XYZ file of C-alpha atoms in Angstrom:
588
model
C 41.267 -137.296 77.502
C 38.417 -135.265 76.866
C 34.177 -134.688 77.408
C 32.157 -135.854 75.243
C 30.320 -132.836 74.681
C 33.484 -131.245 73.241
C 34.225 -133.176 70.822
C 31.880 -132.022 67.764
C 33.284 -128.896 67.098
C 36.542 -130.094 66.724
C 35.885 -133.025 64.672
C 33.927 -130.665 62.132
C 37.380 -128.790 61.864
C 39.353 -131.818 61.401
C 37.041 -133.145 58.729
C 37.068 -130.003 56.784
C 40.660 -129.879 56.844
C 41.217 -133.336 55.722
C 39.586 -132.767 52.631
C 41.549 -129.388 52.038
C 44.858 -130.907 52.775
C 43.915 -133.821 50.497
C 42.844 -132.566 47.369
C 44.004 -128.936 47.795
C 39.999 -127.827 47.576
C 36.208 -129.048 48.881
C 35.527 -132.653 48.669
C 33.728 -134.544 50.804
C 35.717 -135.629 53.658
C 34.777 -139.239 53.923
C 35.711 -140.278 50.599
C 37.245 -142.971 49.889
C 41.060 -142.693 48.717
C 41.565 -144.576 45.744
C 45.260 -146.134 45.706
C 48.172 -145.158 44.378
C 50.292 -146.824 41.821
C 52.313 -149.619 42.668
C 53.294 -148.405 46.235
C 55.840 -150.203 48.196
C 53.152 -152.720 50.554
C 53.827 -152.448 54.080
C 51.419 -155.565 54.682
C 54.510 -157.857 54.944
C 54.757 -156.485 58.632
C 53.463 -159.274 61.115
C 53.210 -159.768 64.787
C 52.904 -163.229 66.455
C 51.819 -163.413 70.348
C 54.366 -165.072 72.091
C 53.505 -164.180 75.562
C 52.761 -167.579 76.739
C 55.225 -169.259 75.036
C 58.333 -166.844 76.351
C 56.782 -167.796 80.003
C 54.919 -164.390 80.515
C 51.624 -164.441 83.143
C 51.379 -160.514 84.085
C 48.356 -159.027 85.293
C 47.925 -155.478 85.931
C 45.887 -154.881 88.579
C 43.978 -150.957 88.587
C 42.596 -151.290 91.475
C 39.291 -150.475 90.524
C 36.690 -149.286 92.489
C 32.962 -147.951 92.761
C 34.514 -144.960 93.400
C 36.204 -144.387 90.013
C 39.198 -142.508 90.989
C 41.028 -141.457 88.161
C 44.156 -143.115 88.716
C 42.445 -146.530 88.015
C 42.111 -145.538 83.943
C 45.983 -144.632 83.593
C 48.194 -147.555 84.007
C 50.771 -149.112 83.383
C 54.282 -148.372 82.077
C 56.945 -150.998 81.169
C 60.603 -150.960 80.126
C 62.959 -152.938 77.995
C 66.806 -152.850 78.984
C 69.794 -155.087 80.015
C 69.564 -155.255 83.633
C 71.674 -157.719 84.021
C 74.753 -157.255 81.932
C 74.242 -160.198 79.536
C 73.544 -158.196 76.311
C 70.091 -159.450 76.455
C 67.036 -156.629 77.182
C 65.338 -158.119 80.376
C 61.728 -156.677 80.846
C 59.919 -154.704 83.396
C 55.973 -153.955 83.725
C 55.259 -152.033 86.540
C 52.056 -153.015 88.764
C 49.407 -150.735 90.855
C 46.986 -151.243 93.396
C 43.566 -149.946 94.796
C 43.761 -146.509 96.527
C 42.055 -148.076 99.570
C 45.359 -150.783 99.635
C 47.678 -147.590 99.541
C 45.716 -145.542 101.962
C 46.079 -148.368 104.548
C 49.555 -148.879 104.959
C 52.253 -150.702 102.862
C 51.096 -153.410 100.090
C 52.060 -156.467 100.287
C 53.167 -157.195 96.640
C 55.807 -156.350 94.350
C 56.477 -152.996 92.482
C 55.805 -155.419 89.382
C 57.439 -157.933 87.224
C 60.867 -158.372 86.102
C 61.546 -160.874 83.585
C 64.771 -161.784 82.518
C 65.867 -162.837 79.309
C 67.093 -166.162 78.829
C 67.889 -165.972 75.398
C 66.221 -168.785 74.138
C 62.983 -167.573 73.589
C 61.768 -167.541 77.314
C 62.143 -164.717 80.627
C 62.571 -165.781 84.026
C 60.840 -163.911 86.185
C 63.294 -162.849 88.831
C 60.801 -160.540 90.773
C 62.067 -161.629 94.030
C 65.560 -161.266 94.353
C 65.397 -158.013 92.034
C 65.551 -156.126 95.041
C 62.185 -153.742 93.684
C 59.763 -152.433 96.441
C 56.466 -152.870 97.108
C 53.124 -152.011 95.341
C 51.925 -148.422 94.858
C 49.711 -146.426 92.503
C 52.422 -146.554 90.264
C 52.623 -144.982 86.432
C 55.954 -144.777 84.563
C 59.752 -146.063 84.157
C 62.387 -144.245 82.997
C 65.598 -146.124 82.119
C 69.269 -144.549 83.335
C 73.167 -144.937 84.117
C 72.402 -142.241 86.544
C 76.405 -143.148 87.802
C 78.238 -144.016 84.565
C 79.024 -147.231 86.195
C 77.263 -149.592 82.681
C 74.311 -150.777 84.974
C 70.702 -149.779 84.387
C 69.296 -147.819 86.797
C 65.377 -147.150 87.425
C 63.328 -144.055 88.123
C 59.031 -144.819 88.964
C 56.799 -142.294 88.656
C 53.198 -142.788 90.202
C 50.491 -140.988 92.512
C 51.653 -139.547 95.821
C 55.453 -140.851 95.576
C 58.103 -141.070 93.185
C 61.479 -144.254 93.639
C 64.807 -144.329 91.886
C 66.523 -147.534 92.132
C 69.905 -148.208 91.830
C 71.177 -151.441 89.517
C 73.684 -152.931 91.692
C 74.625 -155.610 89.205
C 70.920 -156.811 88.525
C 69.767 -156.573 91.822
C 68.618 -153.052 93.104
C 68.477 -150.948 95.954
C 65.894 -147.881 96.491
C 68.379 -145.410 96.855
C 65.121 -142.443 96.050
C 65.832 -140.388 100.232
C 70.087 -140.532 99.375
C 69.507 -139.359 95.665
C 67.259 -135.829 96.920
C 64.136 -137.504 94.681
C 62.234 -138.165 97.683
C 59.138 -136.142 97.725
C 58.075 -133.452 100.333
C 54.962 -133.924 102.188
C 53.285 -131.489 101.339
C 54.220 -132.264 97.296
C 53.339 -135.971 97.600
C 49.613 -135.425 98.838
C 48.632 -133.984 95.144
C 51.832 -135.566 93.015
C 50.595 -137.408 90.301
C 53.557 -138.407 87.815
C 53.112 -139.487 84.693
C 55.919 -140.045 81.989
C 59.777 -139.567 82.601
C 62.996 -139.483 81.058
C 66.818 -139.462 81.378
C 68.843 -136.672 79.203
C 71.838 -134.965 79.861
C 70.277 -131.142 79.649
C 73.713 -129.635 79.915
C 75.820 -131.949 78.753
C 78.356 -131.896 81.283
C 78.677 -135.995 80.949
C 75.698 -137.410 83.389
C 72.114 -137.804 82.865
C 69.530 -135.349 84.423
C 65.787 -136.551 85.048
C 62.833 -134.253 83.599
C 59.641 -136.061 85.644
C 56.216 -135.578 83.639
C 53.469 -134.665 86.067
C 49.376 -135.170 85.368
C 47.371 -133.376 87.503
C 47.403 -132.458 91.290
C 45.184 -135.317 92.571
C 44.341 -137.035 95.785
C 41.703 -139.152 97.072
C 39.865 -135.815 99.009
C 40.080 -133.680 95.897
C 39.253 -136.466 93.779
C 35.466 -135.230 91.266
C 32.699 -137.318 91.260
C 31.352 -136.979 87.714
C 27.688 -138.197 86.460
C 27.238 -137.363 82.993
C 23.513 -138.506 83.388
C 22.825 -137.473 87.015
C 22.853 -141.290 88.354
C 25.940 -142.982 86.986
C 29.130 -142.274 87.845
C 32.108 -142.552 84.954
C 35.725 -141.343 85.363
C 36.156 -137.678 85.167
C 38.408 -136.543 82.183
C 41.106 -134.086 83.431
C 39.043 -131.054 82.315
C 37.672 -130.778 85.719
C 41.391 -130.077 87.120
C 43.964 -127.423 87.161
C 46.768 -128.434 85.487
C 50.875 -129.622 87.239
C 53.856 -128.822 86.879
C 56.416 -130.686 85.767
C 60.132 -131.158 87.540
C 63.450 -131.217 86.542
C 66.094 -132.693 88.554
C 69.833 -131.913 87.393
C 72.264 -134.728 88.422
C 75.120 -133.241 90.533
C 77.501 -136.458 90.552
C 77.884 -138.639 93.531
C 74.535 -139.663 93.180
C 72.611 -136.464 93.659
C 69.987 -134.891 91.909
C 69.153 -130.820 92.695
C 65.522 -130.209 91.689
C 65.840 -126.781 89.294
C 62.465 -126.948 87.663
C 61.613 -123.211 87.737
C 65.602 -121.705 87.019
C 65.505 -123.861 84.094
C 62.005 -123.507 82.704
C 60.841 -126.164 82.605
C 58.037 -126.152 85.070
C 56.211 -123.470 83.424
C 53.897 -123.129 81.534
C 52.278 -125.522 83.630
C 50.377 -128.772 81.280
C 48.342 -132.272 82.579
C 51.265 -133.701 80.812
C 51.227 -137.544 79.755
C 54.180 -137.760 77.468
C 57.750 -136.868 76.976
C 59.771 -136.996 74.176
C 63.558 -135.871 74.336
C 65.584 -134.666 70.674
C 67.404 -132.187 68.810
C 64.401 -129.819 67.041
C 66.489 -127.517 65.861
C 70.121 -129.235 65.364
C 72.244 -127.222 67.860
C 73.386 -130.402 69.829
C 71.642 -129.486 72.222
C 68.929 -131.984 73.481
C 65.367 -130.420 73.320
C 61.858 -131.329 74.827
C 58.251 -132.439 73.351
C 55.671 -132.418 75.805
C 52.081 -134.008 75.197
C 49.624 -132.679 77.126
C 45.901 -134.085 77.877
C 43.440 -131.171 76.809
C 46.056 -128.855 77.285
C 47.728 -127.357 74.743
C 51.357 -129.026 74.061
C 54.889 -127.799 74.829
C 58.275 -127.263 72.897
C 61.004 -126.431 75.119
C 63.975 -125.421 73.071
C 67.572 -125.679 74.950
C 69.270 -122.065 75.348
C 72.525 -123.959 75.931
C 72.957 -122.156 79.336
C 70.927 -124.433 81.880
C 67.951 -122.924 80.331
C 64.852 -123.966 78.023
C 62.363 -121.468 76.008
C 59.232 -122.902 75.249
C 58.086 -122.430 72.052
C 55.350 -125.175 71.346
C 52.800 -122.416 69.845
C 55.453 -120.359 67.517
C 56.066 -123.208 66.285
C 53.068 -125.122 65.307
C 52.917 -127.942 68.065
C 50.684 -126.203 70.477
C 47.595 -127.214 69.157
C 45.151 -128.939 67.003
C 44.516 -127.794 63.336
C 41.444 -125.797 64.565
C 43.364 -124.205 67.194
C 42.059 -126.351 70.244
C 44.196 -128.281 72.331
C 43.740 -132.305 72.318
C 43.899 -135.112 74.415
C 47.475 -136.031 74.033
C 48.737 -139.098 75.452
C 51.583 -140.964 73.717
C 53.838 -139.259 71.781
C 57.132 -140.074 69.891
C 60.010 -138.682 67.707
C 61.700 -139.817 64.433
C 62.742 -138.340 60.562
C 59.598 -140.115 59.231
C 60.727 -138.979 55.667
C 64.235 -139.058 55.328
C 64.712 -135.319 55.195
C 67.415 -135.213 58.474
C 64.909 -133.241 60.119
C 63.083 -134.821 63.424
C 59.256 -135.234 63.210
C 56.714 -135.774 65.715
C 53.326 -138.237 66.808
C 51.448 -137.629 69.309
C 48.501 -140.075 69.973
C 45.204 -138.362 71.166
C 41.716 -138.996 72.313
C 39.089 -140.183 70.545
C 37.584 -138.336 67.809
C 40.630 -135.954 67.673
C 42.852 -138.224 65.022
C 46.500 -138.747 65.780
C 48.494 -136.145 64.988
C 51.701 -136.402 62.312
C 54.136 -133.063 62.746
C 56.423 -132.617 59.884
C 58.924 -130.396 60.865
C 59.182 -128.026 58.074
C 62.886 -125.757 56.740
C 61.632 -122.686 58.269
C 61.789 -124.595 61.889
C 57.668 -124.672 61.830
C 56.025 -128.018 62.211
C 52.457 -129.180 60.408
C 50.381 -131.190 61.136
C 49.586 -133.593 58.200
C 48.268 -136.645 59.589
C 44.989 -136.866 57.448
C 46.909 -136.420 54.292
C 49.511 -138.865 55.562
C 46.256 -141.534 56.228
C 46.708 -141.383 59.928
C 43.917 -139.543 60.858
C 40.583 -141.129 59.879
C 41.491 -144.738 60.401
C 41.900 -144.136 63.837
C 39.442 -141.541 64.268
C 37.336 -143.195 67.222
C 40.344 -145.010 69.103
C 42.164 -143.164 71.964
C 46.014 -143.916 71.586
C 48.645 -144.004 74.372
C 51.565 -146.324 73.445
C 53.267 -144.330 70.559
C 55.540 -145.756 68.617
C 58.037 -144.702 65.480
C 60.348 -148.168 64.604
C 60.931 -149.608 61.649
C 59.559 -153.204 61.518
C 60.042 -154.372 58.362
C 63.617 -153.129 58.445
C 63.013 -150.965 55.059
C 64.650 -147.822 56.351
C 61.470 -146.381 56.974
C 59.369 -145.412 59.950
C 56.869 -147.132 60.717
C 54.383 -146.172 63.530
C 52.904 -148.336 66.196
C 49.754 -147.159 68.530
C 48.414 -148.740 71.726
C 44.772 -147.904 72.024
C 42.051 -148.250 74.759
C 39.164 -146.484 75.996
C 39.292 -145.218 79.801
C 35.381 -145.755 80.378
C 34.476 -149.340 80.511
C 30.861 -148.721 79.931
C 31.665 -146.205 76.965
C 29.649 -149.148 74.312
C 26.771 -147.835 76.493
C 27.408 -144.126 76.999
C 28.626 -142.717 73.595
C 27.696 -144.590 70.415
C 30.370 -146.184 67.780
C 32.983 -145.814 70.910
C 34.915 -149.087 71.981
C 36.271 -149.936 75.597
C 38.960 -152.538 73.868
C 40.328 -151.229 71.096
C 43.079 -152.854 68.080
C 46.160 -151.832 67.837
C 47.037 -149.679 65.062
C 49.479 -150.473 62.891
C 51.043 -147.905 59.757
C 53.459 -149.058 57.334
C 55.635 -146.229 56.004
C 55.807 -145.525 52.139
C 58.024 -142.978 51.361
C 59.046 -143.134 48.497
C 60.719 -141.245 45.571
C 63.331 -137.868 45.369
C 60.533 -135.745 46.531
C 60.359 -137.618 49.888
C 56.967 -138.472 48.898
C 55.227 -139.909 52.334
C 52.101 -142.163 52.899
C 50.763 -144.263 55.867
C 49.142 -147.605 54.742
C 47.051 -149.196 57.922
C 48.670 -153.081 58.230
C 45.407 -155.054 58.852
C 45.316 -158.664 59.534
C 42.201 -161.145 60.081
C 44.030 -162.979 62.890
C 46.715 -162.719 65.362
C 47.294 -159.418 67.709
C 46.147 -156.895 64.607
C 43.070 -159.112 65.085
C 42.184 -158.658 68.873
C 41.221 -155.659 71.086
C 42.799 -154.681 73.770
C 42.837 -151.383 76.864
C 46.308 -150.807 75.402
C 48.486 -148.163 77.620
C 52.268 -148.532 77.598
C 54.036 -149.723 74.745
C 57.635 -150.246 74.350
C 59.828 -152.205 71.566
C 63.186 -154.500 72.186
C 64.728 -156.948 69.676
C 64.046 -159.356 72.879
C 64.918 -162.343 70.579
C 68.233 -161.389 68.809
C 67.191 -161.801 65.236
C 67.782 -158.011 64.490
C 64.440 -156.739 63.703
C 62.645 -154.838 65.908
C 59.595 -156.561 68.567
C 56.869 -155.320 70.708
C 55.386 -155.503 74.344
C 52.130 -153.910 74.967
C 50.857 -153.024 78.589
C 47.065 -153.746 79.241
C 44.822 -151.386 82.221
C 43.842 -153.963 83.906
C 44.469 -156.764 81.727
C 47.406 -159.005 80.445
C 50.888 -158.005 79.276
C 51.272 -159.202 75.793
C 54.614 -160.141 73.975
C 54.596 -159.204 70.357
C 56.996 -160.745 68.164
C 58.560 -159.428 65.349
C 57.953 -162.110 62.226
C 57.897 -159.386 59.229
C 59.574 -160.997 56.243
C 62.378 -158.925 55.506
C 63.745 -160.700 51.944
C 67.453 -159.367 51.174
C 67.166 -156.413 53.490
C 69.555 -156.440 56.455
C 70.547 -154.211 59.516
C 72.772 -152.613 61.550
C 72.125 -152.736 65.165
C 74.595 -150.307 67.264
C 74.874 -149.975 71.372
C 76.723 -146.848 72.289
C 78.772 -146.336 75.102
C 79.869 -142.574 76.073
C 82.884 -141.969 77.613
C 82.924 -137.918 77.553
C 79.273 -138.156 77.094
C 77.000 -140.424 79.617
C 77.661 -144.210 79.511
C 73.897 -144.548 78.606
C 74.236 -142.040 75.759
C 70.871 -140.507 74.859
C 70.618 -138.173 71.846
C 73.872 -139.419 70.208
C 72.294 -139.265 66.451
C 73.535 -142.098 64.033
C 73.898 -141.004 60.281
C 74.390 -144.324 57.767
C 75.206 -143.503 54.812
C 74.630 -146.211 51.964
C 76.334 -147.544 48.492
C 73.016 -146.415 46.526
C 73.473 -143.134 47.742
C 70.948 -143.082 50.160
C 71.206 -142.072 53.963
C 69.453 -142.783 57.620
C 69.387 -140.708 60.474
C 68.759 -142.417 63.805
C 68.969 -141.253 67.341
C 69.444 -142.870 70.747
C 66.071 -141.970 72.270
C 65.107 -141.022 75.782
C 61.053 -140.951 76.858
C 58.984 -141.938 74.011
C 55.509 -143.657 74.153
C 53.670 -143.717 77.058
C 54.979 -144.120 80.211
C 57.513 -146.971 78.990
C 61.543 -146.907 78.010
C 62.753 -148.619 75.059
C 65.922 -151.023 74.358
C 68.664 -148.344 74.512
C 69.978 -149.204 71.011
C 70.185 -147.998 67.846
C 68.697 -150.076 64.757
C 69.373 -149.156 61.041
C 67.757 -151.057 58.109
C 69.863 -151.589 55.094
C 68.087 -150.649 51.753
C 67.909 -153.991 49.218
C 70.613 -154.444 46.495
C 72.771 -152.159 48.730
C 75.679 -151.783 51.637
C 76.583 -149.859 54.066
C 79.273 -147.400 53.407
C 79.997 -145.139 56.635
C 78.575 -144.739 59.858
C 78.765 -141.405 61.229
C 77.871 -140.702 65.048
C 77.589 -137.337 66.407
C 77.677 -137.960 70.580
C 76.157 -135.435 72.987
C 79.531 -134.777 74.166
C 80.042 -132.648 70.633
C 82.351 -135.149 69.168
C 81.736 -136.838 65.558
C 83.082 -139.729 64.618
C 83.307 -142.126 61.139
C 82.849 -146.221 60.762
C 83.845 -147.058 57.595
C 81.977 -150.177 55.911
C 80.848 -151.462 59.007
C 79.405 -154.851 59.575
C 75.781 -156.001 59.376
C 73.868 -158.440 61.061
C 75.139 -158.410 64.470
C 75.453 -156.003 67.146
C 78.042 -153.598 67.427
C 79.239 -151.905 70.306
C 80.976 -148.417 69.912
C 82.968 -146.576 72.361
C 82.805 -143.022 72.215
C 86.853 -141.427 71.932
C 88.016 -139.821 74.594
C 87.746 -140.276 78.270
C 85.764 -138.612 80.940
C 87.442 -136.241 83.344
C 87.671 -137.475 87.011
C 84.547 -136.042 88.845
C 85.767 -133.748 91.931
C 84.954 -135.553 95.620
């Protein structure tokens, strides 16, 4: 997030350098595209709002105050995932609460929500046997087998502490003092975490934790900011210094050794918001993507050794294409053009346009979103929820964004500016040999695309079995909404794989998915950790079959190093793969 008054600059920059990457020379920046010939439409995608019908009545509360603490403009995170071992993904929104609650002792109401899936359409909430704590100022969920035992575990970021719960069969138990993630004193006055997420760093067989951290923040070093001398807004994060974040390597047993500094990965220091994990550069060795708010954002490349190099400016990801950092908040990780190479989205603030990094042969990444026709449709919203799935189940890419202001009098402060904002919605059209790519924006007159929301976390599950990919979106201090998948899909059909490591993790995150096709075509998929804002995903893999073909192979390249082949494997129903091999007894 980012001050108005540095925003013009910036914007000048972008404009100039949409109409450069456009047309190769000087046009005038706002003109209108005309369309290209008979591209494939992406306007079959469509969202229905089922959250009423599926029995969903979450509120977030912000705890918002006179005192407009910055906390209050962040929230909330959610997570899709099988919590309770009945192949369905149950749901979990996490809650907050004022600072004047937390101050004063213990709140008296849940961590959140947990919804379980029934299967038929509707989620039970089971908040109060889950066995989940009470109320904080809490942020973000990361989703884990922290002990290879097949449950889902939990890990909560938020301001001034930080929980991991362990799934005991669908009910859990804060196990956050016994795991060494409980917080020092002195490290939980200022501790304001943001995103997380589960990887196995070394890949010795159990998921490590990398914990995304904002700013150092408290009530007493909380700015009072008064853009007109009388009125006080929330501060953007320019007025603070900027946090480290922490990395916690999982010794077994339950234990996690904090190693931040030896491996890297606390410095250089960012107000990060976002975390994506994958393989940049193809070495097997799972790499991070860190979005940063008006700091500049990171690339940590994996040395292999317990070690990570940042490299976010070499390579093209540090910054903006006028060389300023943004506001980054949501960010995500996918080949958006069928190349086998991983790109990146991050969603920014407004005026700064979402940014679209094609990663390039030379290992470089560019940022192309106003070619693409990312950039100037969302020019004035400020996305966190970021999103890469394919909805319409073409094969391709397509890319979601949660938006919403942080200043609910911003209609009053900064003309053209929105405090509810749509969601954004970009169909991919690749198309051709030359991996020709285009972003069409999916409008609609009614339904969700309609409406306006103060969208934060945003997270996708196939929550009603019927293969394609749905939606939940996370509100600041609003409703959680249900979004269900209803794109027609004609003779396309899919391939919908959950992985279970037995070498690698149980969770596996990073295995990469390769389907190869009878029209000679090929996906590449992989088991993602992070993503988004502040949410987890359903930890499965989804492959859309092209029309008027079949799949051929499968092949699946696990974290553990070993590569495997499916030949002709089924479609339209979930598969679950076993990873060869078996995992060595862990010493006592």
């Amino acid at each position: 997030m980012r001050s108005s008054t540095r925003y013009a600059h910036e914007v000048t920059l972008a404009l100039l350098a949409v109409g450069t990457l456009l047309s190769g020379g000087c046009r005038t920046p706002a003109a209108e595209e005309p369309p290209s010939a008979s591209p494939p439409s992406p306007a079959t995608i469509r969202l229905t709002d089922v959250t009423e019908a599926a029995g969903i009545d979450f509120h977030h509360d912000n705890g918002h105050s006179e005192h407009r603490y910055l906390p209050e403009t962040m929230g909330s995170g959610l997570a899709f995932a099988d919590f309770d071992g009945d192949d369905l993904p149950d749901l979990l929104v996490l809650d907050s609460a004022s600072v004047a609650q937390v101050l004063a002792g213990p709140v008296d109401k849940p961590l959140g929500r947990l919804y379980r899936n029934r299967g038929d359409g509707r989620f039970e909430d089971v908040t109060a046997t889950s066995g989940l704590g009470g109320a904080f100022l809490a942020m973000g969920v990361a989703v884990g087998d922290i002990d290879n035992d097949g449950d889902s575990d939990l890990f909560i970021t938020g301001v001034g502490e930080q929980r991991l719960y362990r799934n005991l069969g669908g009910r859990f138990e804060e196990q956050t003092e016994s795991s060494g993630l409980r917080l020092g004193v002195a490290e939980a006055q200022l501790s304001f975490g943001s995103s997380a997420a589960f990887f196995d760093a070394d890949r010795d067989g159990d998921l490590d934790l990398l914990v995304g951290r904002y700013v150092p923040w408290s009530p007493e070093t909380d700015v009072a900011c008064r853009p007109d001398g009388i009125q006080r807004t929330y501060c953007t994060p320019e007025v603070y210094e900027s946090a480290a974040n922490r990395y916690y390597e999982n010794q077994g047993e339950g234990l996690f050794r904090e190693r931040s500094q030896e491996a890297g990965l606390a410095s250089p220091a960012g107000k990060t918001l976002g975390l994506a994990i994958l393989d940049f550069d193809q070495d097997g060795w799972p790499d991070v993507a860190v979005a940063n708010d008006t700091d500049r954002n990171h690339l940590f490349l994996n040395q292999g050794d317990g070690t990570f190099d940042e490299q976010g400016t070499v390579r093209g990801f540090a910054f903006s294409v006028s060389g300023a950092p943004r506001g980054a908040m949501g960010i995500d990780a996918g080949d958006l053009d069928g190349d086998g190479l991983i790109d990146l989205v991050v969603g920014n603030f407004a005026q700064e346009m979402t940014a679209v990094y094609r990663t390039l042969d030379s290992g470089l990444v560019r940022d192309e979103a106003a070619r693409l026709g990312v950039g100037l449709p969302g020019l004035l919203q400020v996305a966190f929820g970021t999103l890469l799935v394919d909805l319409d189940l073409d094969g391709r890419l397509d890319l979601v964004l949660a938006n919403g202001h942080i200043e609910p009098d911003i209609e009053s402060l900064q003309s053209g500016l929105r405090y509810r904002q749509p969601l954004e919605v970009y169909g991919n059209r690749l198309s051709g040999p030359e991996l020709d790519l285009e972003f069409q924006p999916v409008t609609s007159s009614q339904g969700p695309l309609a409406e306006r929301w103060v969208g934060r976390g945003l997270a996708t599950a196939d929550f009603d079995g019927d293969g394609d990919p749905d939606l939940a979106l996370s509100q600041n201090g609003g409703s959680l909404r249900l979004l269900r998948n209803d794109s027609p899909r004609g003779r396309r059909s899919w391939i919908k794989l959950r992985l279970v490591g037995s070498v690698s993790p149980r969770l596996p995150y990073g295995t990469r998915v390769t389907a190869h096709f009878t029209d000679g075509s090929s996906r590449v998929r992989t088991l993602r950790s992070g993503s988004s804002y502040l949410s987890a995903n359903e930890p499965v893999v989804t492959l859309g079959v092209p029309e008027e073909s079949e799949a051929d192979r499968l092949e699946i390249a696990w974290p553990s190093g070993t590569v495997e082949s499916l030949e002709n494997p089924p479609t339209e129903q979930l598969l679950v793969v076993q990873e060869p091999g078996q995992r060595e007894a862990s010493s006592p």
